[in-house]
Short mmCIF file of C-alpha atoms and ligand atoms in Angstrom, two decimals:
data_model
loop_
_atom_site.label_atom_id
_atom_site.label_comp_id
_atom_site.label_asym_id
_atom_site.label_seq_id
_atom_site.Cartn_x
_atom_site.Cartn_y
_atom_site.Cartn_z
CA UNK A 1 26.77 -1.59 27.76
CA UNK A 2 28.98 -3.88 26.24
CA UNK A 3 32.11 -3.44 23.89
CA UNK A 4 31.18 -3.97 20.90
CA UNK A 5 34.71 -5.44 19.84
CA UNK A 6 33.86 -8.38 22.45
CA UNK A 7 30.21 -9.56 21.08
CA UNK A 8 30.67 -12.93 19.31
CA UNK A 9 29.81 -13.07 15.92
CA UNK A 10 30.10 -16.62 15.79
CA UNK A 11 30.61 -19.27 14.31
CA UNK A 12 28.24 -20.99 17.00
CA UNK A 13 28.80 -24.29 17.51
CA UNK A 14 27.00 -24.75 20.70
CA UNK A 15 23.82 -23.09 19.35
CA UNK A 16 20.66 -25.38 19.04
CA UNK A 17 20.14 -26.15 15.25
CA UNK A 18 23.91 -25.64 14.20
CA UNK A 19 24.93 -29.40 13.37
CA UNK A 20 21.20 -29.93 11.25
CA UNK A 21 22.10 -26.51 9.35
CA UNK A 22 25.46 -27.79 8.17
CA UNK A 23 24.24 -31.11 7.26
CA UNK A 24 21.17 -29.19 5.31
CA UNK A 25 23.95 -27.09 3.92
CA UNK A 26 25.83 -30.79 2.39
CA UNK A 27 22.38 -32.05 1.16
CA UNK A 28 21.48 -28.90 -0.57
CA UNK A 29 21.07 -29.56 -4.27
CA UNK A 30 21.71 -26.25 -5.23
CA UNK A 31 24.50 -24.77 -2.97
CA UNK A 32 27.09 -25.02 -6.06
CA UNK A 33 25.18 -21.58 -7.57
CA UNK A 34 26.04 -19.59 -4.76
CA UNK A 35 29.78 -19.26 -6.28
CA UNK A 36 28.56 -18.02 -9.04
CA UNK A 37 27.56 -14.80 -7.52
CA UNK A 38 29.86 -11.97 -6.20
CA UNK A 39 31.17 -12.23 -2.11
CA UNK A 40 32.97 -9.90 -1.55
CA UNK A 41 33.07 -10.38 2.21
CA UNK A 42 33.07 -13.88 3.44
CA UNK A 43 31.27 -12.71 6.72
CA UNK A 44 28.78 -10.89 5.38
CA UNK A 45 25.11 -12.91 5.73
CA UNK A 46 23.19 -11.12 3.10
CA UNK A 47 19.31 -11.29 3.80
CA UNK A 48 18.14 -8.44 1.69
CA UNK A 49 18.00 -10.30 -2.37
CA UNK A 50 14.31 -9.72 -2.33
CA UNK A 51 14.86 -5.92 -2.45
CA UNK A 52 18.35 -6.14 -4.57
CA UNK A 53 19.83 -9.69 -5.24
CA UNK A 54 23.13 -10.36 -5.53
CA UNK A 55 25.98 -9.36 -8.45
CA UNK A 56 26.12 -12.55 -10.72
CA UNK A 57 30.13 -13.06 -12.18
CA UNK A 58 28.47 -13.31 -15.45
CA UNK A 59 26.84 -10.08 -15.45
CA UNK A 60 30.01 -8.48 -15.24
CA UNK A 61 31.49 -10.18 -18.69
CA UNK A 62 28.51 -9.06 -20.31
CA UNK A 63 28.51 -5.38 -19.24
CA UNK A 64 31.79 -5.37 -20.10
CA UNK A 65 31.45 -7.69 -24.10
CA UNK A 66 28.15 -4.82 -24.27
CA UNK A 67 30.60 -1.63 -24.02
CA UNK A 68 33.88 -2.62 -25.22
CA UNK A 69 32.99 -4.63 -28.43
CA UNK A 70 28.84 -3.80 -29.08
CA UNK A 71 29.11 -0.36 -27.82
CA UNK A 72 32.69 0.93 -28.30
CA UNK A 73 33.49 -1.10 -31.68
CA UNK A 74 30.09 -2.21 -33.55
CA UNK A 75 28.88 1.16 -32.91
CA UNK A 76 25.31 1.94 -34.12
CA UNK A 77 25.26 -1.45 -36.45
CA UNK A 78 24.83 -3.47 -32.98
CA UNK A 79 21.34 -2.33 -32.86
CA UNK A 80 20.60 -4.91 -35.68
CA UNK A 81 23.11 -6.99 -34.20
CA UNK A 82 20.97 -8.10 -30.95
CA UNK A 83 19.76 -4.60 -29.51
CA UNK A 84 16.30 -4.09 -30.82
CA UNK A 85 15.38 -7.49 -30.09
CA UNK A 86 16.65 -7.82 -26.51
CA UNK A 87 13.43 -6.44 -24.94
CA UNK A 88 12.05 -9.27 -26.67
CA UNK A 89 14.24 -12.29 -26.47
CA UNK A 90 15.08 -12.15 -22.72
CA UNK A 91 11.49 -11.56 -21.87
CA UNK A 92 11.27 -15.09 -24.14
CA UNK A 93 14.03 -16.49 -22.02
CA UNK A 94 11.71 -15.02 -18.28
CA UNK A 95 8.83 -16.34 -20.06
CA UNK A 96 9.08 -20.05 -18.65
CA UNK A 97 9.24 -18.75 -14.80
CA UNK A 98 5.93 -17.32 -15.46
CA UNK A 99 4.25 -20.19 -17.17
CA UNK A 100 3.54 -17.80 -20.10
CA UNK A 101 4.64 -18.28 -23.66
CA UNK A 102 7.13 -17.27 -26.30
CA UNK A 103 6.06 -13.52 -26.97
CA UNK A 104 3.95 -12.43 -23.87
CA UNK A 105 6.68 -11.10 -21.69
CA UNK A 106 8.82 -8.17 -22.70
CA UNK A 107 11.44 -6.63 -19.92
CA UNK A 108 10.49 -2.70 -20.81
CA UNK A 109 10.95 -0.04 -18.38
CA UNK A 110 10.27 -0.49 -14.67
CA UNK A 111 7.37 -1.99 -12.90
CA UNK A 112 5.66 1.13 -11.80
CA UNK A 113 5.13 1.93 -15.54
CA UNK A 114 4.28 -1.28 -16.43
CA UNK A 115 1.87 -0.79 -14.15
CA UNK A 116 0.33 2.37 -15.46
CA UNK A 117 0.49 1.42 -19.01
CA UNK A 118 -1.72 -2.12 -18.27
CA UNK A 119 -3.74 -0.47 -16.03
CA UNK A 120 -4.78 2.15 -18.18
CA UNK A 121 -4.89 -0.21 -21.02
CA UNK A 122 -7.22 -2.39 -19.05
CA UNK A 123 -9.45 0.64 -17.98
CA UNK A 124 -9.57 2.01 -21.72
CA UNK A 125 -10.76 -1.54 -23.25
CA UNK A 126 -13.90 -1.57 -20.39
CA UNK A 127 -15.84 1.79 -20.62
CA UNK A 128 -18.60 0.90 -18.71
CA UNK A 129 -16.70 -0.42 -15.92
CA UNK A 130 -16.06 2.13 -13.33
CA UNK A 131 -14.15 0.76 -10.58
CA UNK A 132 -10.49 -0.87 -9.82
CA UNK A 133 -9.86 -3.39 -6.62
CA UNK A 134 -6.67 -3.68 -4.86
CA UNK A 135 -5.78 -4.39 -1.05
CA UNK A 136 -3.69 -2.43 1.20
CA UNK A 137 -0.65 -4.96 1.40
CA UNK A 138 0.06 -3.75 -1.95
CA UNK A 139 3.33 -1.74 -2.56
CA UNK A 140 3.27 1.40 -2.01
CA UNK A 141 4.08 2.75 -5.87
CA UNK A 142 1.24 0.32 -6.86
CA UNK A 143 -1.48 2.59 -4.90
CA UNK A 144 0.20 5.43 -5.89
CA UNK A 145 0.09 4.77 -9.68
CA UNK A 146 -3.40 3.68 -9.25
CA UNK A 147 -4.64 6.66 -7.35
CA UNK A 148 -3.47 8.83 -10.11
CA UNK A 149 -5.08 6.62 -12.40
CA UNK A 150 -7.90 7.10 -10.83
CA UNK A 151 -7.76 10.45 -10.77
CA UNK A 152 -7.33 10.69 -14.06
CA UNK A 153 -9.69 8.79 -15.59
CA UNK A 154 -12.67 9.32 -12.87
CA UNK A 155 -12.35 5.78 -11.76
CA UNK A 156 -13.37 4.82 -8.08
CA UNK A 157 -10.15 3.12 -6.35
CA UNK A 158 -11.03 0.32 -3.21
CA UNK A 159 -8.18 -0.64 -1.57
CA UNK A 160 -9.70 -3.70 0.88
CA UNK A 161 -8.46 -3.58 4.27
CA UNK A 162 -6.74 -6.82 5.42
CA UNK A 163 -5.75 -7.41 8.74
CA UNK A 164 -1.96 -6.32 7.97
CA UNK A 165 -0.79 -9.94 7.19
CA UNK A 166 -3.11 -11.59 5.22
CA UNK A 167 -4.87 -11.30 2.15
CA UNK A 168 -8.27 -10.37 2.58
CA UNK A 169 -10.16 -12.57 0.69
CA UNK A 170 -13.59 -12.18 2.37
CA UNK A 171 -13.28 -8.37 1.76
CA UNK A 172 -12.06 -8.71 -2.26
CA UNK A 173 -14.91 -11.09 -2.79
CA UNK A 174 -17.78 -8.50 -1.72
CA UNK A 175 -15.99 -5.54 -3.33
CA UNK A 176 -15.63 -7.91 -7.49
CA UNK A 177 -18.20 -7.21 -9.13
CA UNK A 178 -20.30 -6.31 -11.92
CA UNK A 179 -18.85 -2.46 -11.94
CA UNK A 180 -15.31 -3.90 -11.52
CA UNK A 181 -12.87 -3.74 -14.48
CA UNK A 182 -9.58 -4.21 -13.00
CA UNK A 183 -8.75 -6.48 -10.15
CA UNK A 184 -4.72 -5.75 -9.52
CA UNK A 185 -2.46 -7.30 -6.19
CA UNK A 186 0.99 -8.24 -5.52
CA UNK A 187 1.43 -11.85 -5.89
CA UNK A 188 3.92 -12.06 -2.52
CA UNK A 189 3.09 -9.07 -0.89
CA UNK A 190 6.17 -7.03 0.33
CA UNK A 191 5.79 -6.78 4.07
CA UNK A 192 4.07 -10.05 5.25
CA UNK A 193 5.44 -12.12 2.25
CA UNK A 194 1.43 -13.57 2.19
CA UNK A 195 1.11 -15.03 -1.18
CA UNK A 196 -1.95 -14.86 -2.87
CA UNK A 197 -3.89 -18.38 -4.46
CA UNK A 198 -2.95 -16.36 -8.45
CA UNK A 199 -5.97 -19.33 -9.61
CA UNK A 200 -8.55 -18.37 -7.40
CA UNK A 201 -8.48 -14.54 -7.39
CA UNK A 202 -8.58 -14.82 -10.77
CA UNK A 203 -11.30 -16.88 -11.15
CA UNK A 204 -13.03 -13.98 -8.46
CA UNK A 205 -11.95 -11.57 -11.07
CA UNK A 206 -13.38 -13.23 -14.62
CA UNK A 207 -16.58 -14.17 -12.85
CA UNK A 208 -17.29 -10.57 -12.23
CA UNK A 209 -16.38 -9.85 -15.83
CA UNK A 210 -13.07 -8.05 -14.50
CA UNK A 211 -9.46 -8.13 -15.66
CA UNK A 212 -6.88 -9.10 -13.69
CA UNK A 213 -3.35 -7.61 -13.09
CA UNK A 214 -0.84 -9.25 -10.65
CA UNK A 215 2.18 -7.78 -9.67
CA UNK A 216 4.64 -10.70 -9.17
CA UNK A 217 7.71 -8.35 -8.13
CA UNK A 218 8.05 -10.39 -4.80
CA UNK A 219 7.81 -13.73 -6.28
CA UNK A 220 9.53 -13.99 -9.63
CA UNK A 221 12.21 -15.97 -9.43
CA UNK A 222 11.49 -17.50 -5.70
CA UNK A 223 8.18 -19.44 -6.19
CA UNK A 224 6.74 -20.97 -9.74
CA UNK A 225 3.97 -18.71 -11.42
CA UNK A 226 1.03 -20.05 -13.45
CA UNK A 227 0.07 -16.96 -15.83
CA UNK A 228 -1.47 -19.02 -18.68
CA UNK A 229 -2.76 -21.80 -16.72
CA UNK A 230 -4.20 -19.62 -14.32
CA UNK A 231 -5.82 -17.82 -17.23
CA UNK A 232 -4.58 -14.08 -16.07
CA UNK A 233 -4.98 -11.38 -18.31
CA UNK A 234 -1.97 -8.94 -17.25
CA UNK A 235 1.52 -9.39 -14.94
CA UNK A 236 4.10 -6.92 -14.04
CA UNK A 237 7.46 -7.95 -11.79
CA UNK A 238 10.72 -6.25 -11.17
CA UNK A 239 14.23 -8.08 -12.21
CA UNK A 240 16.09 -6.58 -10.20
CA UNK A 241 14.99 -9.08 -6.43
CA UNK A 242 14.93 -12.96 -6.64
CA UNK A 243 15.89 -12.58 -10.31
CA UNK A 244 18.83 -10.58 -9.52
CA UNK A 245 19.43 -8.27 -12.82
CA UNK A 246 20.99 -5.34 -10.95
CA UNK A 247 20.08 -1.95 -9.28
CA UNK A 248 17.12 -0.44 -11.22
CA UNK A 249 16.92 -2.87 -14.21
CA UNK A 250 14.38 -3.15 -16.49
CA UNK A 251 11.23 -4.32 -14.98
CA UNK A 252 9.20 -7.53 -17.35
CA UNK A 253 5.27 -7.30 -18.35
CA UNK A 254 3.08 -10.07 -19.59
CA UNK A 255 -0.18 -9.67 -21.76
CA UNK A 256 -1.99 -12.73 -22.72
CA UNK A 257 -1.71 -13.56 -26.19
CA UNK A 258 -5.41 -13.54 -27.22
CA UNK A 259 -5.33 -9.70 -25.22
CA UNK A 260 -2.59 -8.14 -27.38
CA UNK A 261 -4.43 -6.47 -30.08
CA UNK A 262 -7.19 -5.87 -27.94
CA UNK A 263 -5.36 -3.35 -25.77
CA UNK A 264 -3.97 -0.25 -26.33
CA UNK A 265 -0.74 0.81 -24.74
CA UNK A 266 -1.64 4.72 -23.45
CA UNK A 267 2.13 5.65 -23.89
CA UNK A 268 2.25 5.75 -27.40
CA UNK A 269 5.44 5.71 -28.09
CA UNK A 270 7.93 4.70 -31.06
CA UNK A 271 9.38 1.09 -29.99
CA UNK A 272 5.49 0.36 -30.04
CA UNK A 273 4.65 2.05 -33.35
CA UNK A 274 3.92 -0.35 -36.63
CA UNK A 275 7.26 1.01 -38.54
CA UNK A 276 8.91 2.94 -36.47
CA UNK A 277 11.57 3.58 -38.86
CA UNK A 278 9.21 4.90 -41.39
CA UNK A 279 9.39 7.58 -38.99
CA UNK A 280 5.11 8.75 -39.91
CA UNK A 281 3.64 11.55 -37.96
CA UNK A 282 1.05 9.46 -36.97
CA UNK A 283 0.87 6.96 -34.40
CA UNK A 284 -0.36 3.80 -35.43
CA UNK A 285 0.40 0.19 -33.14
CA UNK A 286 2.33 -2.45 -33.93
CA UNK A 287 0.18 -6.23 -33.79
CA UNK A 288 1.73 -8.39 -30.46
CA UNK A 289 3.34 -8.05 -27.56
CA UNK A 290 5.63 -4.87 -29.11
CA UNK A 291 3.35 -2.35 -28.60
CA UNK A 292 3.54 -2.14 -24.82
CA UNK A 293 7.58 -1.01 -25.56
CA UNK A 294 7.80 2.62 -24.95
CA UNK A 295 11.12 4.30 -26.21
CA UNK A 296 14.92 3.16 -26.51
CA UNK A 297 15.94 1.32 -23.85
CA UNK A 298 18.72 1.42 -21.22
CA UNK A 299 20.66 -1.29 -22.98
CA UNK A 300 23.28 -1.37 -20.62
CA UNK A 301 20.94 -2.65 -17.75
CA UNK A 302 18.96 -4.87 -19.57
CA UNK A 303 22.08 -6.76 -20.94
CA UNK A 304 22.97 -7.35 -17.16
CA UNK A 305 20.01 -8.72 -16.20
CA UNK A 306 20.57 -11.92 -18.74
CA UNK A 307 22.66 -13.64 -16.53
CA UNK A 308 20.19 -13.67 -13.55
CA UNK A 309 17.35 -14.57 -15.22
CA UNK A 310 19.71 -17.90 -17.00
CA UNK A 311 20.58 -18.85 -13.91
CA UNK A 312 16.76 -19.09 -12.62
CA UNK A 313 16.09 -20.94 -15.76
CA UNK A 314 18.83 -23.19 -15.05
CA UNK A 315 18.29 -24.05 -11.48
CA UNK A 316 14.65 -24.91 -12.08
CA UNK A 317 11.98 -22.86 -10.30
CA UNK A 318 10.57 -26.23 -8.56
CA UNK A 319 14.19 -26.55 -7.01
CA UNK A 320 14.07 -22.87 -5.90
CA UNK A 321 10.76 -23.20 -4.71
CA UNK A 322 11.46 -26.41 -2.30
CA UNK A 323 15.07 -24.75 -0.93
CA UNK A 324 12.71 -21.82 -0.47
CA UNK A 325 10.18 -23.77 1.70
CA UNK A 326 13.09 -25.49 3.47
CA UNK A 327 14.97 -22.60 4.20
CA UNK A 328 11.87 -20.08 5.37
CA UNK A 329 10.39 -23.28 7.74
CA UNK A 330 14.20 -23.78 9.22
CA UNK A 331 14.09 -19.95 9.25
CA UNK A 332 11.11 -20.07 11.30
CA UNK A 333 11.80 -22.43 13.68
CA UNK A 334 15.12 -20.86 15.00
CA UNK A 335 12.79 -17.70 15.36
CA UNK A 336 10.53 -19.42 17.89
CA UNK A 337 13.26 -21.39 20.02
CA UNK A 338 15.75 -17.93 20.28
CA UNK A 339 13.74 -14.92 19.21
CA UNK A 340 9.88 -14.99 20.67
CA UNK A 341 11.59 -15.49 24.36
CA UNK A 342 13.28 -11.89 23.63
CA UNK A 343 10.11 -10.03 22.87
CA UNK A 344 10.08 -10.99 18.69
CA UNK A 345 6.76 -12.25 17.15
CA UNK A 346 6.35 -13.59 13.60
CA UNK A 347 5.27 -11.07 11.02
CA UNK A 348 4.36 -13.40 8.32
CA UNK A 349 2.05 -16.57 7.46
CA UNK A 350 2.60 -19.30 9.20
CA UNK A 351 2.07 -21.93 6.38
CA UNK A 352 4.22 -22.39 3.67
CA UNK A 353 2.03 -22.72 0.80
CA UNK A 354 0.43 -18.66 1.97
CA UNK A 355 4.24 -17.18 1.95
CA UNK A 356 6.70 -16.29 -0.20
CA UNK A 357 10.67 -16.39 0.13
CA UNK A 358 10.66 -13.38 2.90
CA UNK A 359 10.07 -13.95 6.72
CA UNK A 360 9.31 -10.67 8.65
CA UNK A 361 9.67 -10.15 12.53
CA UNK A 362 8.00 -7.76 14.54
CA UNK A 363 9.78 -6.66 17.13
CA UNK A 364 8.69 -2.60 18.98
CA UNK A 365 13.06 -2.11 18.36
CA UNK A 366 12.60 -3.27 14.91
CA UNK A 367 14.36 0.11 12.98
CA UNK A 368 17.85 0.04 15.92
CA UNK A 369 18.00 -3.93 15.98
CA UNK A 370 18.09 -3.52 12.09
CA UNK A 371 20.74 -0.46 11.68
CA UNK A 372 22.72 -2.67 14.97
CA UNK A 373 22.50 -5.96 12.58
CA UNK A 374 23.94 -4.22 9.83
CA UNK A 375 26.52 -1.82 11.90
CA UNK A 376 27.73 -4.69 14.35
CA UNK A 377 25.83 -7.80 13.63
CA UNK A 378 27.07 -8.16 10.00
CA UNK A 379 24.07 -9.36 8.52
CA UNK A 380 21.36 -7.29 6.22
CA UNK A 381 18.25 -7.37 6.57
CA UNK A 382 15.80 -4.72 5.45
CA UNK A 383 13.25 -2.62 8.05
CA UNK A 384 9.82 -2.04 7.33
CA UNK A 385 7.98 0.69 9.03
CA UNK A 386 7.18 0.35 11.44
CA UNK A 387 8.07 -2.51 13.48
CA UNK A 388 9.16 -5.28 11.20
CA UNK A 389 12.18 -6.87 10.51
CA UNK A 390 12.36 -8.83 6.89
CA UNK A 391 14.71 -11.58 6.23
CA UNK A 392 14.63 -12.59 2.61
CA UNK A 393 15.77 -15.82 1.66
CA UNK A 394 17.26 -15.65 -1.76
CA UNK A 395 17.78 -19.84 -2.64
CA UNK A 396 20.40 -19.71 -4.90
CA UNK A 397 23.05 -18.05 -2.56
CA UNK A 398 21.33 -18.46 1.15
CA UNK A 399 22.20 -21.34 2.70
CA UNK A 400 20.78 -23.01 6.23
CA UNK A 401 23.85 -22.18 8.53
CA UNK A 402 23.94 -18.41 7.37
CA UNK A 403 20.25 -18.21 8.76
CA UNK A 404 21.50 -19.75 11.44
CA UNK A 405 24.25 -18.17 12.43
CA UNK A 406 22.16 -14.33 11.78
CA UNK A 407 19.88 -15.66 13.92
CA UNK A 408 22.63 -16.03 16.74
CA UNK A 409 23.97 -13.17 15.58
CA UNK A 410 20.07 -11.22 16.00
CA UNK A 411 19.87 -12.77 19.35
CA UNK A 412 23.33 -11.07 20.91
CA UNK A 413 22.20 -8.21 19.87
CA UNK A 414 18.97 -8.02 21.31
CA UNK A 415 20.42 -9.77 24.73
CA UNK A 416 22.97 -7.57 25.26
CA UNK A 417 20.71 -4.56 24.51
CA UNK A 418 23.73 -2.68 21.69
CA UNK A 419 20.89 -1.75 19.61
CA UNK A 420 19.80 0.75 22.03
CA UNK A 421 22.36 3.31 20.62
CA UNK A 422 20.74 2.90 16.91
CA UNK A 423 17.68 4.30 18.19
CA UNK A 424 18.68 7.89 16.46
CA UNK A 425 20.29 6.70 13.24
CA UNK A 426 18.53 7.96 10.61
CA UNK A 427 19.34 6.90 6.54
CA UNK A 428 17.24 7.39 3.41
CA UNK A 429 16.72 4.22 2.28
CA UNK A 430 15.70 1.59 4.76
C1 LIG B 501 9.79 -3.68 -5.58
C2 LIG B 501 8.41 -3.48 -6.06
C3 LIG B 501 8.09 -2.42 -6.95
C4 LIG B 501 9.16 -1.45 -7.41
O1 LIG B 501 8.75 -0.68 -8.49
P1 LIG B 501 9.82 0.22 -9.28
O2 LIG B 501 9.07 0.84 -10.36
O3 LIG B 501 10.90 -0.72 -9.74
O4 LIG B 501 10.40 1.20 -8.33
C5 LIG B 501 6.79 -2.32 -7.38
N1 LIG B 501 5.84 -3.18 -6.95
C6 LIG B 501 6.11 -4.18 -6.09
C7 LIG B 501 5.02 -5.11 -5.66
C8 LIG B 501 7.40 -4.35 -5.61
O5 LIG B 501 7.68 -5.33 -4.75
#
């Protein structure tokens, strides 16, 4: 076993691919916005924004304008001075991303209870429809909320088997149909990064007479999304990945325009009631996208989520998109010349246009060459059970010579066998 103090960390020079990265690095259009996040460690190769992006500098002014002047001076009055609408007006400002329209998107609450609130709304609004379709590369707290739906309601769940990787489209085609009301999958799916064809599941999904729900938690902010164009009903998406609002911010939620009023929100809460300050003992809904709010919201956390979602907006989701592509194919390709020799295989689509911003790895070490990466290696990655390595590619702060130099970095590791005493670390959240 080696000391650790000796391993080289790089820079690596030598390496195959090093002089192309830096010169991708010059070219790269957008490598001025990755100064306008927090580093707090120059060494530090951080391959984990699609489970929590990166601080934004302007996040921290406005946490700190939102408690020292709204909070700690205005008081009370700043909830007619921007606080009640904020739901509202950054879900306008998300809106764009999503190819949806000035008041469809609210950011309410997180996406597992988006979830169960347009689930349940879509269920309620289709009584003689008995069944819901999803596949089993969804996330986890997506089957979850949808088993207890189903439970609840004494709907029949089918989660379509796929073959780990990709969607199965073969399988979701025979299980649409005429009994189905809700069709609902992640957009990128969290493991594999396979990204669904949002057009043509849909189209599956309103032939059958179904509505469909897509969870685009693993794509918004790293790929453009057609909601109107692609006609879909319902969306749900976290802020806190690509679109880097902060740990555990408010999640966003899209209903078509023409579905509003045509839905009920099953958490009937005051945010969503007609006149809430009227303060009536009975419920009655508000018209638009306002009555999927629930209750007062975390204001602190959905102020600091502005500044991620402006700096989408201002890079252009087609830029993102194409860094995205480049990045993930360069990504790729320094996988097959220095990984698959050590025993690594590719977790993930093959083909661009079928994968999001994340590239996974399967490798039988995965969980000790992960915890060895972070404790030695100084990269981060993120393990998922139970063999696969994911390296998310967050555009506007990854760059070509950080993938290549955590590849280098990956390949020491695994040469020199150090990960072998990780194999009993243990930590709650992978
Ligand atoms: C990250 C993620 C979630 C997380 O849901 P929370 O309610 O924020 O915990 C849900 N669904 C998908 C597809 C995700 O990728």
């Amino acid at each position: 076993m080696p000391d650790m103090s000796s391993l080289n960390l790089g820079p690596f020079p030598d390496a195959d691919g090093y002089d192309q990265a830096l010169a991708l690095d010059e070219a790269d259009p957008l490598q001025t916005y990755r100064s306008r996040y927090v580093h707090t460690d120059p060494d530090l190769i951080y391959l984990d924004g699609n489970s929590l992006g990166r601080l934004p500098h302007t996040a921290i002014d406005t946490v700190e304008e939102v408690t020292q002047r709204q909070w700690g001076d205005r008081l009370i009055r700043s909830w007619n001075e921007g606080w009640w609408e904020l739901q509202l007006e950054l879900g306008d400002l998300l809106a764009p991303i999503l190819g949806a329209r000035p008041g469809e998107v609210i950011i309410s609450d997180s996406t597992s209870v988006n979830l169960y609130k347009l689930a349940m709304a879509a269920l309620t609004a289709q009584p003689g429809r008995s069944k819901i379709v999803t596949d089993d590369l969804n996330f986890p707290t997506d089957l979850y909320i949808l088993q207890g739906i189903a439970s609840q309601t004494g709907t029949e769940l089918v989660i379509v088997k796929s073959d780990g990787i990709n969607g199965p489209l073969e399988g979701l085609d025979s299980e649409i149909g005429p009994d189905t009301a809700l069709v609902t999958l992640s957009h990128t799916v969290f493991k594999s990064g396979y990204t669904y064809d949002i057009g043509r599941i849909t189209e599956l999904a309103h032939q059958a007479g179904a509505l469909m729900l897509w969870d685009c938690s693993h794509s918004v902010g790293a790929l453009p999304i057609a909601l109107v164009r692609s006609d879909v009903d319902l969306a749900i998406g976290c802020t806190y990945k690509y679109l880097n609002g902060g740990p555990g911010s408010p999640a966003f939620l899209y209903v078509r325009s023409d579905l509003q009023d045509r839905l009920d929100n099953p958490i009937t809460a005051w945010w969503g009631h007609a006149e809430p300050f009227a303060f009536d003992l009975h419920f009655k809904p508000v018209e638009g996208i306002r009555r999927f709010h629930t209750g007062t919201m975390p204001i602190l956390s959905l102020a600091a989520a502005e500044a991620g979602i402006r700096d989408v907006v201002d890079a252009g989701i087609d830029q993102i998109r194409a860094k995205s592509v480049a990045l993930s194919e360069y990504l790729i390709d320094q996988i097959d010349s220095h990984l698959r020799p050590l025993g690594f295989d590719l977790a993930s689509p093959l083909d661009s246009g079928d994968r999001g911003s994340h590239v996974s790895v399967a490798h039988e070490g995965a969980w000790p060459l992960a915890r060895a990466l972070i404790e030695v290696g100084r990269v981060i990655p993120d393990f998922r059970a139970p063999d696969n390595l994911r390296l998310g590619l967050s555009p506007l702060y990854n760059g070509f010579l950080e993938v290549h130099t955590a590849i280098q970095r990956l390949k020491t590791i695994t040469q020199t066998r150090v990960y072998e005493r990780f194999s009993n670390v243990k930590t709650a959240v992978t």
